[in-house]
mmCIF file with all atom_site columns, C-alpha atoms in Angstrom:
data_model
loop_
_atom_site.group_PDB
_atom_site.id
_atom_site.type_symbol
_atom_site.label_atom_id
_atom_site.label_alt_id
_atom_site.label_comp_id
_atom_site.label_asym_id
_atom_site.label_entity_id
_atom_site.label_seq_id
_atom_site.pdbx_PDB_ins_code
_atom_site.Cartn_x
_atom_site.Cartn_y
_atom_site.Cartn_z
_atom_site.occupancy
_atom_site.B_iso_or_equiv
_atom_site.pdbx_formal_charge
_atom_site.auth_seq_id
_atom_site.auth_comp_id
_atom_site.auth_asym_id
_atom_site.auth_atom_id
_atom_site.pdbx_PDB_model_num
ATOM 1   C CA . ASP A 1 1   ? 288.695 43.197 188.952 1.00 0.00 ? 6   ASP A CA 1
ATOM 2   C CA . ALA A 1 2   ? 289.988 40.443 186.660 1.00 0.00 ? 7   ALA A CA 1
ATOM 3   C CA . GLY A 1 3   ? 286.634 40.114 184.958 1.00 0.00 ? 8   GLY A CA 1
ATOM 4   C CA . VAL A 1 4   ? 284.816 36.842 184.349 1.00 0.00 ? 9   VAL A CA 1
ATOM 5   C CA . ILE A 1 5   ? 287.306 34.015 184.374 1.00 0.00 ? 10  ILE A CA 1
ATOM 6   C CA . GLN A 1 6   ? 286.712 30.804 182.444 1.00 0.00 ? 11  GLN A CA 1
ATOM 7   C CA . SER A 1 7   ? 288.777 27.662 182.302 1.00 0.00 ? 12  SER A CA 1
ATOM 8   C CA . PRO A 1 8   ? 290.051 25.919 180.355 1.00 0.00 ? 13  PRO A CA 1
ATOM 9   C CA . ARG A 1 9   ? 290.454 28.131 177.294 1.00 0.00 ? 14  ARG A CA 1
ATOM 10  C CA . HIS A 1 10  ? 290.604 25.156 175.022 1.00 0.00 ? 15  HIS A CA 1
ATOM 11  C CA . GLU A 1 11  ? 289.463 21.600 175.523 1.00 0.00 ? 16  GLU A CA 1
ATOM 12  C CA . VAL A 1 12  ? 289.818 18.699 173.133 1.00 0.00 ? 17  VAL A CA 1
ATOM 13  C CA . THR A 1 13  ? 288.191 15.472 174.201 1.00 0.00 ? 18  THR A CA 1
ATOM 14  C CA . GLU A 1 14  ? 287.059 12.201 172.755 1.00 0.00 ? 19  GLU A CA 1
ATOM 15  C CA . MET A 1 15  ? 283.441 11.380 172.212 1.00 0.00 ? 20  MET A CA 1
ATOM 16  C CA . GLY A 1 16  ? 281.914 9.821  175.284 1.00 0.00 ? 21  GLY A CA 1
ATOM 17  C CA . GLN A 1 17  ? 284.179 11.538 177.770 1.00 0.00 ? 22  GLN A CA 1
ATOM 18  C CA . GLU A 1 18  ? 283.004 13.867 180.514 1.00 0.00 ? 23  GLU A CA 1
ATOM 19  C CA . VAL A 1 19  ? 283.821 17.548 180.102 1.00 0.00 ? 24  VAL A CA 1
ATOM 20  C CA . THR A 1 20  ? 283.650 20.170 182.850 1.00 0.00 ? 25  THR A CA 1
ATOM 21  C CA . LEU A 1 21  ? 283.843 23.876 182.110 1.00 0.00 ? 26  LEU A CA 1
ATOM 22  C CA . ARG A 1 22  ? 284.434 26.369 184.914 1.00 0.00 ? 27  ARG A CA 1
ATOM 23  C CA . CYS A 1 23  ? 283.497 29.970 185.508 1.00 0.00 ? 28  CYS A CA 1
ATOM 24  C CA . LYS A 1 24  ? 284.278 32.564 188.146 1.00 0.00 ? 29  LYS A CA 1
ATOM 25  C CA . PRO A 1 25  ? 281.930 35.547 187.864 1.00 0.00 ? 30  PRO A CA 1
ATOM 26  C CA . ILE A 1 26  ? 282.672 39.108 188.853 1.00 0.00 ? 31  ILE A CA 1
ATOM 27  C CA . SER A 1 27  ? 282.352 39.627 192.582 1.00 0.00 ? 32  SER A CA 1
ATOM 28  C CA . GLY A 1 28  ? 279.051 41.245 193.457 1.00 0.00 ? 33  GLY A CA 1
ATOM 29  C CA . HIS A 1 29  ? 277.251 40.169 190.301 1.00 0.00 ? 34  HIS A CA 1
ATOM 30  C CA . ASN A 1 30  ? 274.053 38.319 191.212 1.00 0.00 ? 35  ASN A CA 1
ATOM 31  C CA . SER A 1 31  ? 273.292 36.794 187.810 1.00 0.00 ? 36  SER A CA 1
ATOM 32  C CA . LEU A 1 32  ? 275.320 34.229 185.902 1.00 0.00 ? 37  LEU A CA 1
ATOM 33  C CA . PHE A 1 33  ? 274.676 32.962 182.397 1.00 0.00 ? 38  PHE A CA 1
ATOM 34  C CA . TRP A 1 34  ? 276.049 30.130 180.266 1.00 0.00 ? 39  TRP A CA 1
ATOM 35  C CA . TYR A 1 35  ? 275.895 30.571 176.495 1.00 0.00 ? 40  TYR A CA 1
ATOM 36  C CA . ARG A 1 36  ? 277.029 28.407 173.608 1.00 0.00 ? 41  ARG A CA 1
ATOM 37  C CA . GLN A 1 37  ? 278.160 29.930 170.304 1.00 0.00 ? 42  GLN A CA 1
ATOM 38  C CA . THR A 1 38  ? 278.367 28.190 166.934 1.00 0.00 ? 43  THR A CA 1
ATOM 39  C CA . MET A 1 39  ? 278.459 29.511 163.400 1.00 0.00 ? 44  MET A CA 1
ATOM 40  C CA . MET A 1 40  ? 275.134 27.908 162.610 1.00 0.00 ? 45  MET A CA 1
ATOM 41  C CA . ARG A 1 41  ? 273.148 28.891 165.691 1.00 0.00 ? 46  ARG A CA 1
ATOM 42  C CA . GLY A 1 42  ? 274.906 31.957 167.035 1.00 0.00 ? 47  GLY A CA 1
ATOM 43  C CA . LEU A 1 43  ? 274.821 32.680 170.781 1.00 0.00 ? 48  LEU A CA 1
ATOM 44  C CA . GLU A 1 44  ? 272.362 30.397 172.568 1.00 0.00 ? 49  GLU A CA 1
ATOM 45  C CA . LEU A 1 45  ? 271.425 30.811 176.209 1.00 0.00 ? 50  LEU A CA 1
ATOM 46  C CA . LEU A 1 46  ? 271.780 27.488 177.990 1.00 0.00 ? 51  LEU A CA 1
ATOM 47  C CA . ILE A 1 47  ? 271.004 28.315 181.583 1.00 0.00 ? 52  ILE A CA 1
ATOM 48  C CA . TYR A 1 48  ? 271.073 31.223 183.979 1.00 0.00 ? 53  TYR A CA 1
ATOM 49  C CA . PHE A 1 49  ? 271.342 31.590 187.725 1.00 0.00 ? 54  PHE A CA 1
ATOM 50  C CA . ASN A 1 50  ? 270.237 34.349 190.034 1.00 0.00 ? 55  ASN A CA 1
ATOM 51  C CA . ASN A 1 51  ? 271.737 34.421 193.529 1.00 0.00 ? 56  ASN A CA 1
ATOM 52  C CA . ASN A 1 52  ? 273.146 30.926 192.867 1.00 0.00 ? 57  ASN A CA 1
ATOM 53  C CA . VAL A 1 53  ? 269.709 29.495 192.067 1.00 0.00 ? 58  VAL A CA 1
ATOM 54  C CA . PRO A 1 54  ? 268.995 28.121 188.572 1.00 0.00 ? 59  PRO A CA 1
ATOM 55  C CA . ILE A 1 55  ? 266.150 30.199 187.175 1.00 0.00 ? 60  ILE A CA 1
ATOM 56  C CA . ASP A 1 56  ? 265.759 28.947 183.613 1.00 0.00 ? 61  ASP A CA 1
ATOM 57  C CA . ASP A 1 57  ? 267.439 25.892 182.103 1.00 0.00 ? 62  ASP A CA 1
ATOM 58  C CA . SER A 1 58  ? 265.141 25.589 179.112 1.00 0.00 ? 63  SER A CA 1
ATOM 59  C CA . GLY A 1 59  ? 268.075 26.142 176.772 1.00 0.00 ? 64  GLY A CA 1
ATOM 60  C CA . MET A 1 60  ? 270.017 23.126 177.997 1.00 0.00 ? 65  MET A CA 1
ATOM 61  C CA . PRO A 1 61  ? 270.092 20.803 174.970 1.00 0.00 ? 66  PRO A CA 1
ATOM 62  C CA . GLU A 1 62  ? 269.434 17.546 176.765 1.00 0.00 ? 67  GLU A CA 1
ATOM 63  C CA . ASP A 1 63  ? 270.099 15.563 179.909 1.00 0.00 ? 68  ASP A CA 1
ATOM 64  C CA . ARG A 1 64  ? 273.763 15.179 179.017 1.00 0.00 ? 69  ARG A CA 1
ATOM 65  C CA . PHE A 1 65  ? 274.213 18.827 180.068 1.00 0.00 ? 70  PHE A CA 1
ATOM 66  C CA . SER A 1 66  ? 274.144 19.948 183.673 1.00 0.00 ? 71  SER A CA 1
ATOM 67  C CA . ALA A 1 67  ? 275.181 23.149 185.459 1.00 0.00 ? 72  ALA A CA 1
ATOM 68  C CA . LYS A 1 68  ? 275.776 24.033 189.068 1.00 0.00 ? 73  LYS A CA 1
ATOM 69  C CA . MET A 1 69  ? 276.535 27.118 191.072 1.00 0.00 ? 74  MET A CA 1
ATOM 70  C CA . PRO A 1 70  ? 277.532 25.978 194.574 1.00 0.00 ? 75  PRO A CA 1
ATOM 71  C CA . ASN A 1 71  ? 278.441 29.516 195.671 1.00 0.00 ? 76  ASN A CA 1
ATOM 72  C CA . ALA A 1 72  ? 278.507 33.090 194.406 1.00 0.00 ? 77  ALA A CA 1
ATOM 73  C CA . SER A 1 73  ? 282.013 32.819 193.024 1.00 0.00 ? 78  SER A CA 1
ATOM 74  C CA . PHE A 1 74  ? 281.965 29.588 191.056 1.00 0.00 ? 79  PHE A CA 1
ATOM 75  C CA . SER A 1 75  ? 279.890 27.738 188.464 1.00 0.00 ? 80  SER A CA 1
ATOM 76  C CA . THR A 1 76  ? 280.402 24.645 186.362 1.00 0.00 ? 81  THR A CA 1
ATOM 77  C CA . LEU A 1 77  ? 278.886 23.361 183.150 1.00 0.00 ? 82  LEU A CA 1
ATOM 78  C CA . LYS A 1 78  ? 279.247 19.617 182.655 1.00 0.00 ? 83  LYS A CA 1
ATOM 79  C CA . ILE A 1 79  ? 278.672 17.507 179.576 1.00 0.00 ? 84  ILE A CA 1
ATOM 80  C CA . GLN A 1 80  ? 278.476 13.743 180.094 1.00 0.00 ? 85  GLN A CA 1
ATOM 81  C CA . PRO A 1 81  ? 278.871 11.975 177.737 1.00 0.00 ? 86  PRO A CA 1
ATOM 82  C CA . SER A 1 82  ? 280.206 14.435 175.197 1.00 0.00 ? 87  SER A CA 1
ATOM 83  C CA . GLU A 1 83  ? 279.383 14.185 171.492 1.00 0.00 ? 88  GLU A CA 1
ATOM 84  C CA . PRO A 1 84  ? 280.948 15.797 168.394 1.00 0.00 ? 89  PRO A CA 1
ATOM 85  C CA . ARG A 1 85  ? 277.905 18.054 167.966 1.00 0.00 ? 90  ARG A CA 1
ATOM 86  C CA . ASP A 1 86  ? 278.721 19.640 171.327 1.00 0.00 ? 91  ASP A CA 1
ATOM 87  C CA . SER A 1 87  ? 281.776 21.249 169.730 1.00 0.00 ? 92  SER A CA 1
ATOM 88  C CA . ALA A 1 88  ? 281.356 25.012 170.187 1.00 0.00 ? 93  ALA A CA 1
ATOM 89  C CA . VAL A 1 89  ? 282.614 27.983 172.171 1.00 0.00 ? 94  VAL A CA 1
ATOM 90  C CA . TYR A 1 90  ? 281.011 28.118 175.598 1.00 0.00 ? 95  TYR A CA 1
ATOM 91  C CA . PHE A 1 91  ? 280.772 31.506 177.262 1.00 0.00 ? 96  PHE A CA 1
ATOM 92  C CA . CYS A 1 92  ? 280.014 32.387 180.825 1.00 0.00 ? 97  CYS A CA 1
ATOM 93  C CA . ALA A 1 93  ? 278.713 35.902 181.600 1.00 0.00 ? 98  ALA A CA 1
ATOM 94  C CA . SER A 1 94  ? 277.719 37.709 184.744 1.00 0.00 ? 99  SER A CA 1
ATOM 95  C CA . SER A 1 95  ? 275.797 40.867 185.554 1.00 0.00 ? 100 SER A CA 1
ATOM 96  C CA . PRO A 1 96  ? 274.176 42.694 188.426 1.00 0.00 ? 101 PRO A CA 1
ATOM 97  C CA . THR A 1 97  ? 270.531 41.731 188.735 1.00 0.00 ? 102 THR A CA 1
ATOM 98  C CA . SER A 1 98  ? 269.437 45.267 187.939 1.00 0.00 ? 103 SER A CA 1
ATOM 99  C CA . TYR A 1 99  ? 268.249 45.913 184.405 1.00 0.00 ? 104 TYR A CA 1
ATOM 100 C CA . ASN A 1 100 ? 270.546 48.905 184.058 1.00 0.00 ? 105 ASN A CA 1
ATOM 101 C CA . TYR A 1 101 ? 273.660 46.893 183.295 1.00 0.00 ? 106 TYR A CA 1
ATOM 102 C CA . GLY A 1 102 ? 275.043 44.851 180.448 1.00 0.00 ? 107 GLY A CA 1
ATOM 103 C CA . TYR A 1 103 ? 276.718 41.505 180.744 1.00 0.00 ? 108 TYR A CA 1
ATOM 104 C CA . THR A 1 104 ? 280.405 40.927 181.251 1.00 0.00 ? 109 THR A CA 1
ATOM 105 C CA . PHE A 1 105 ? 281.512 37.895 179.263 1.00 0.00 ? 110 PHE A CA 1
ATOM 106 C CA . GLY A 1 106 ? 284.455 35.641 179.863 1.00 0.00 ? 111 GLY A CA 1
ATOM 107 C CA . SER A 1 107 ? 286.905 34.749 177.131 1.00 0.00 ? 112 SER A CA 1
ATOM 108 C CA . GLY A 1 108 ? 285.124 31.478 176.480 1.00 0.00 ? 113 GLY A CA 1
ATOM 109 C CA . THR A 1 109 ? 286.100 27.823 176.322 1.00 0.00 ? 114 THR A CA 1
ATOM 110 C CA . ARG A 1 110 ? 286.555 26.376 172.862 1.00 0.00 ? 115 ARG A CA 1
ATOM 111 C CA . LEU A 1 111 ? 285.419 22.761 173.079 1.00 0.00 ? 116 LEU A CA 1
ATOM 112 C CA . THR A 1 112 ? 286.265 20.243 170.399 1.00 0.00 ? 117 THR A CA 1
ATOM 113 C CA . VAL A 1 113 ? 284.847 16.741 170.687 1.00 0.00 ? 118 VAL A CA 1
ATOM 114 C CA . VAL A 1 114 ? 286.465 14.250 168.310 1.00 0.00 ? 119 VAL A CA 1
ATOM 115 C CA . SER B 2 1   ? 257.735 32.487 166.928 1.00 0.00 ? 2   SER B CA 1
ATOM 116 C CA . GLN B 2 2   ? 260.156 34.976 168.427 1.00 0.00 ? 3   GLN B CA 1
ATOM 117 C CA . LYS B 2 3   ? 262.867 36.181 166.104 1.00 0.00 ? 4   LYS B CA 1
ATOM 118 C CA . ILE B 2 4   ? 265.737 38.663 166.114 1.00 0.00 ? 5   ILE B CA 1
ATOM 119 C CA . GLU B 2 5   ? 267.132 39.585 162.722 1.00 0.00 ? 6   GLU B CA 1
ATOM 120 C CA . GLN B 2 6   ? 270.398 41.273 161.923 1.00 0.00 ? 7   GLN B CA 1
ATOM 121 C CA . ASN B 2 7   ? 271.945 41.615 158.473 1.00 0.00 ? 8   ASN B CA 1
ATOM 122 C CA . SER B 2 8   ? 273.784 38.397 157.842 1.00 0.00 ? 9   SER B CA 1
ATOM 123 C CA . GLU B 2 9   ? 275.934 39.929 155.155 1.00 0.00 ? 10  GLU B CA 1
ATOM 124 C CA . ALA B 2 10  ? 279.014 41.875 156.151 1.00 0.00 ? 11  ALA B CA 1
ATOM 125 C CA . LEU B 2 11  ? 278.841 45.641 156.002 1.00 0.00 ? 12  LEU B CA 1
ATOM 126 C CA . ASN B 2 12  ? 281.843 47.177 154.237 1.00 0.00 ? 13  ASN B CA 1
ATOM 127 C CA . ILE B 2 13  ? 282.395 50.926 154.581 1.00 0.00 ? 14  ILE B CA 1
ATOM 128 C CA . GLN B 2 14  ? 285.123 53.480 154.073 1.00 0.00 ? 15  GLN B CA 1
ATOM 129 C CA . GLU B 2 15  ? 286.966 54.964 157.001 1.00 0.00 ? 16  GLU B CA 1
ATOM 130 C CA . GLY B 2 16  ? 285.377 58.205 158.176 1.00 0.00 ? 17  GLY B CA 1
ATOM 131 C CA . LYS B 2 17  ? 281.889 57.264 157.054 1.00 0.00 ? 18  LYS B CA 1
ATOM 132 C CA . THR B 2 18  ? 278.956 56.420 159.327 1.00 0.00 ? 19  THR B CA 1
ATOM 133 C CA . ALA B 2 19  ? 278.156 52.747 159.736 1.00 0.00 ? 20  ALA B CA 1
ATOM 134 C CA . THR B 2 20  ? 274.501 51.847 160.380 1.00 0.00 ? 21  THR B CA 1
ATOM 135 C CA . LEU B 2 21  ? 273.532 48.409 161.570 1.00 0.00 ? 22  LEU B CA 1
ATOM 136 C CA . THR B 2 22  ? 269.967 47.164 161.899 1.00 0.00 ? 23  THR B CA 1
ATOM 137 C CA . CYS B 2 23  ? 268.262 44.926 164.406 1.00 0.00 ? 24  CYS B CA 1
ATOM 138 C CA . ASN B 2 24  ? 264.667 43.872 163.793 1.00 0.00 ? 25  ASN B CA 1
ATOM 139 C CA . TYR B 2 25  ? 262.593 41.698 166.067 1.00 0.00 ? 26  TYR B CA 1
ATOM 140 C CA . THR B 2 26  ? 259.217 39.975 166.057 1.00 0.00 ? 27  THR B CA 1
ATOM 141 C CA . ASN B 2 27  ? 257.005 38.613 168.803 1.00 0.00 ? 28  ASN B CA 1
ATOM 142 C CA . TYR B 2 28  ? 258.971 40.327 171.521 1.00 0.00 ? 29  TYR B CA 1
ATOM 143 C CA . SER B 2 29  ? 258.055 43.194 173.813 1.00 0.00 ? 30  SER B CA 1
ATOM 144 C CA . PRO B 2 30  ? 261.478 43.888 175.280 1.00 0.00 ? 31  PRO B CA 1
ATOM 145 C CA . ALA B 2 31  ? 261.849 46.226 178.220 1.00 0.00 ? 32  ALA B CA 1
ATOM 146 C CA . TYR B 2 32  ? 265.255 47.143 176.821 1.00 0.00 ? 33  TYR B CA 1
ATOM 147 C CA . LEU B 2 33  ? 267.758 46.330 174.132 1.00 0.00 ? 34  LEU B CA 1
ATOM 148 C CA . GLN B 2 34  ? 271.529 46.107 174.247 1.00 0.00 ? 35  GLN B CA 1
ATOM 149 C CA . TRP B 2 35  ? 274.347 46.209 171.710 1.00 0.00 ? 36  TRP B CA 1
ATOM 150 C CA . TYR B 2 36  ? 277.609 44.300 171.991 1.00 0.00 ? 37  TYR B CA 1
ATOM 151 C CA . ARG B 2 37  ? 280.840 44.121 170.057 1.00 0.00 ? 38  ARG B CA 1
ATOM 152 C CA . GLN B 2 38  ? 282.631 40.829 169.471 1.00 0.00 ? 39  GLN B CA 1
ATOM 153 C CA . ASP B 2 39  ? 286.147 40.409 168.108 1.00 0.00 ? 40  ASP B CA 1
ATOM 154 C CA . PRO B 2 40  ? 287.398 37.058 166.768 1.00 0.00 ? 41  PRO B CA 1
ATOM 155 C CA . GLY B 2 41  ? 288.328 34.683 169.556 1.00 0.00 ? 42  GLY B CA 1
ATOM 156 C CA . ARG B 2 42  ? 286.902 36.941 172.267 1.00 0.00 ? 43  ARG B CA 1
ATOM 157 C CA . GLY B 2 43  ? 283.714 37.198 174.235 1.00 0.00 ? 44  GLY B CA 1
ATOM 158 C CA . PRO B 2 44  ? 281.138 39.891 173.439 1.00 0.00 ? 45  PRO B CA 1
ATOM 159 C CA . VAL B 2 45  ? 281.726 43.292 175.033 1.00 0.00 ? 46  VAL B CA 1
ATOM 160 C CA . PHE B 2 46  ? 278.811 45.430 176.205 1.00 0.00 ? 47  PHE B CA 1
ATOM 161 C CA . LEU B 2 47  ? 278.467 48.792 174.443 1.00 0.00 ? 48  LEU B CA 1
ATOM 162 C CA . LEU B 2 48  ? 275.065 50.398 175.058 1.00 0.00 ? 49  LEU B CA 1
ATOM 163 C CA . LEU B 2 49  ? 271.693 49.768 176.622 1.00 0.00 ? 50  LEU B CA 1
ATOM 164 C CA . ILE B 2 50  ? 268.476 51.529 175.583 1.00 0.00 ? 51  ILE B CA 1
ATOM 165 C CA . ARG B 2 51  ? 265.124 51.180 177.351 1.00 0.00 ? 52  ARG B CA 1
ATOM 166 C CA . GLU B 2 52  ? 261.718 50.904 175.683 1.00 0.00 ? 53  GLU B CA 1
ATOM 167 C CA . ASN B 2 53  ? 260.776 54.431 176.727 1.00 0.00 ? 54  ASN B CA 1
ATOM 168 C CA . GLU B 2 54  ? 263.960 55.926 175.266 1.00 0.00 ? 55  GLU B CA 1
ATOM 169 C CA . LYS B 2 55  ? 264.172 56.863 171.598 1.00 0.00 ? 56  LYS B CA 1
ATOM 170 C CA . GLU B 2 56  ? 267.905 57.422 171.379 1.00 0.00 ? 57  GLU B CA 1
ATOM 171 C CA . LYS B 2 57  ? 271.082 56.873 173.381 1.00 0.00 ? 58  LYS B CA 1
ATOM 172 C CA . ARG B 2 58  ? 274.584 58.154 172.628 1.00 0.00 ? 59  ARG B CA 1
ATOM 173 C CA . LYS B 2 59  ? 278.048 57.261 173.799 1.00 0.00 ? 60  LYS B CA 1
ATOM 174 C CA . GLU B 2 60  ? 281.023 58.973 172.172 1.00 0.00 ? 61  GLU B CA 1
ATOM 175 C CA . ARG B 2 61  ? 280.854 58.005 168.452 1.00 0.00 ? 62  ARG B CA 1
ATOM 176 C CA . LEU B 2 62  ? 278.051 55.487 169.025 1.00 0.00 ? 63  LEU B CA 1
ATOM 177 C CA . LYS B 2 63  ? 274.326 56.146 168.736 1.00 0.00 ? 64  LYS B CA 1
ATOM 178 C CA . VAL B 2 64  ? 271.456 53.707 169.222 1.00 0.00 ? 65  VAL B CA 1
ATOM 179 C CA . THR B 2 65  ? 267.802 54.249 168.393 1.00 0.00 ? 66  THR B CA 1
ATOM 180 C CA . PHE B 2 66  ? 264.881 52.113 169.518 1.00 0.00 ? 67  PHE B CA 1
ATOM 181 C CA . ASP B 2 67  ? 261.512 52.168 167.770 1.00 0.00 ? 68  ASP B CA 1
ATOM 182 C CA . THR B 2 68  ? 259.060 49.864 169.537 1.00 0.00 ? 69  THR B CA 1
ATOM 183 C CA . THR B 2 69  ? 256.393 50.525 166.902 1.00 0.00 ? 70  THR B CA 1
ATOM 184 C CA . LEU B 2 70  ? 258.620 49.407 164.059 1.00 0.00 ? 71  LEU B CA 1
ATOM 185 C CA . LYS B 2 71  ? 260.227 46.787 166.337 1.00 0.00 ? 72  LYS B CA 1
ATOM 186 C CA . GLN B 2 72  ? 263.607 47.961 165.251 1.00 0.00 ? 73  GLN B CA 1
ATOM 187 C CA . SER B 2 73  ? 266.854 49.308 166.632 1.00 0.00 ? 74  SER B CA 1
ATOM 188 C CA . LEU B 2 74  ? 269.525 51.098 164.612 1.00 0.00 ? 75  LEU B CA 1
ATOM 189 C CA . PHE B 2 75  ? 273.151 51.228 165.712 1.00 0.00 ? 76  PHE B CA 1
ATOM 190 C CA . HIS B 2 76  ? 275.348 53.975 164.279 1.00 0.00 ? 77  HIS B CA 1
ATOM 191 C CA . ILE B 2 77  ? 279.086 54.457 164.431 1.00 0.00 ? 78  ILE B CA 1
ATOM 192 C CA . THR B 2 78  ? 280.103 57.896 163.227 1.00 0.00 ? 79  THR B CA 1
ATOM 193 C CA . ALA B 2 79  ? 283.558 58.731 161.859 1.00 0.00 ? 80  ALA B CA 1
ATOM 194 C CA . SER B 2 80  ? 284.266 54.994 161.609 1.00 0.00 ? 81  SER B CA 1
ATOM 195 C CA . GLN B 2 81  ? 287.816 53.695 161.950 1.00 0.00 ? 82  GLN B CA 1
ATOM 196 C CA . PRO B 2 82  ? 289.446 50.413 160.907 1.00 0.00 ? 83  PRO B CA 1
ATOM 197 C CA . ALA B 2 83  ? 289.608 49.571 164.639 1.00 0.00 ? 84  ALA B CA 1
ATOM 198 C CA . ASP B 2 84  ? 285.772 49.504 164.659 1.00 0.00 ? 85  ASP B CA 1
ATOM 199 C CA . SER B 2 85  ? 285.901 46.380 162.451 1.00 0.00 ? 86  SER B CA 1
ATOM 200 C CA . ALA B 2 86  ? 284.185 43.605 164.426 1.00 0.00 ? 87  ALA B CA 1
ATOM 201 C CA . THR B 2 87  ? 280.902 41.744 164.711 1.00 0.00 ? 88  THR B CA 1
ATOM 202 C CA . TYR B 2 88  ? 278.106 43.683 166.404 1.00 0.00 ? 89  TYR B CA 1
ATOM 203 C CA . LEU B 2 89  ? 275.350 41.852 168.234 1.00 0.00 ? 90  LEU B CA 1
ATOM 204 C CA . CYS B 2 90  ? 272.002 43.138 169.397 1.00 0.00 ? 91  CYS B CA 1
ATOM 205 C CA . ALA B 2 91  ? 270.304 41.514 172.357 1.00 0.00 ? 92  ALA B CA 1
ATOM 206 C CA . LEU B 2 92  ? 266.779 41.782 173.738 1.00 0.00 ? 93  LEU B CA 1
ATOM 207 C CA . ALA B 2 93  ? 265.623 41.383 177.292 1.00 0.00 ? 94  ALA B CA 1
ATOM 208 C CA . SER B 2 94  ? 263.237 38.470 177.445 1.00 0.00 ? 95  SER B CA 1
ATOM 209 C CA . GLY B 2 95  ? 261.432 37.596 180.630 1.00 0.00 ? 96  GLY B CA 1
ATOM 210 C CA . GLY B 2 96  ? 262.742 38.577 184.031 1.00 0.00 ? 97  GLY B CA 1
ATOM 211 C CA . TYR B 2 97  ? 266.107 38.496 185.711 1.00 0.00 ? 98  TYR B CA 1
ATOM 212 C CA . ASN B 2 98  ? 267.909 40.426 182.979 1.00 0.00 ? 99  ASN B CA 1
ATOM 213 C CA . LYS B 2 99  ? 267.800 37.464 180.581 1.00 0.00 ? 100 LYS B CA 1
ATOM 214 C CA . LEU B 2 100 ? 269.142 38.362 177.111 1.00 0.00 ? 101 LEU B CA 1
ATOM 215 C CA . ILE B 2 101 ? 268.483 36.706 173.754 1.00 0.00 ? 102 ILE B CA 1
ATOM 216 C CA . PHE B 2 102 ? 271.058 37.582 171.105 1.00 0.00 ? 103 PHE B CA 1
ATOM 217 C CA . GLY B 2 103 ? 270.797 38.134 167.375 1.00 0.00 ? 104 GLY B CA 1
ATOM 218 C CA . ALA B 2 104 ? 273.242 36.442 165.023 1.00 0.00 ? 105 ALA B CA 1
ATOM 219 C CA . GLY B 2 105 ? 275.295 39.609 164.604 1.00 0.00 ? 106 GLY B CA 1
ATOM 220 C CA . THR B 2 106 ? 276.494 41.711 161.703 1.00 0.00 ? 107 THR B CA 1
ATOM 221 C CA . ARG B 2 107 ? 280.149 41.838 160.699 1.00 0.00 ? 108 ARG B CA 1
ATOM 222 C CA . LEU B 2 108 ? 281.436 45.344 160.067 1.00 0.00 ? 109 LEU B CA 1
ATOM 223 C CA . ALA B 2 109 ? 284.605 45.951 158.037 1.00 0.00 ? 110 ALA B CA 1
ATOM 224 C CA . VAL B 2 110 ? 285.971 49.498 157.909 1.00 0.00 ? 111 VAL B CA 1
ATOM 225 C CA . HIS B 2 111 ? 288.487 50.007 155.135 1.00 0.00 ? 112 HIS B CA 1
ATOM 226 C CA . PRO B 2 112 ? 291.229 52.659 155.194 1.00 0.00 ? 113 PRO B CA 1
#
């Protein structure tokens, strides 16, 4: 398996533009998670899905952020409009629903909003 | 409020020694705890999981302990090597559906 695949690896955009981050989880994993990592705040959970259904989006910073999982093999995280304070590394992770397993993280998308 | 604390200062040790990293938590009752390794520019990599009813878990040179009374987990790397240099994150299960909350991590530097 190729692991969790995220795209793009790097994104530089101007303030006010729409940004879409993509994630392909590992086949067979029922849970998918979006995290954001910054030096100041560490790894923050934004939202997670179970069987394609959003379970908890309490970590989403504000209405500018939205996430979808239209099927078991694809998820997107969208920021519209983007702001400089959104600059961070965004990670997608997946896991089986069972509590016996750790997460598999993607390589992340480094987002810079100028 | 809920809090996960890991040493913010880097841990510097000599090759061959045992590295011990600490994870303390408050206002959680986690069913289990996990440890991850993160290298610069990469995503975290899962290392070990320990459940609340387990005191200790081992994997090769790694050992994790979990004391729910002290609300603390210790992560040990024996016979450390320069290749073990990385940031190590602890994570607690919070709520259902295998949801993890991460600590800030501790950077380990193993010197030859």
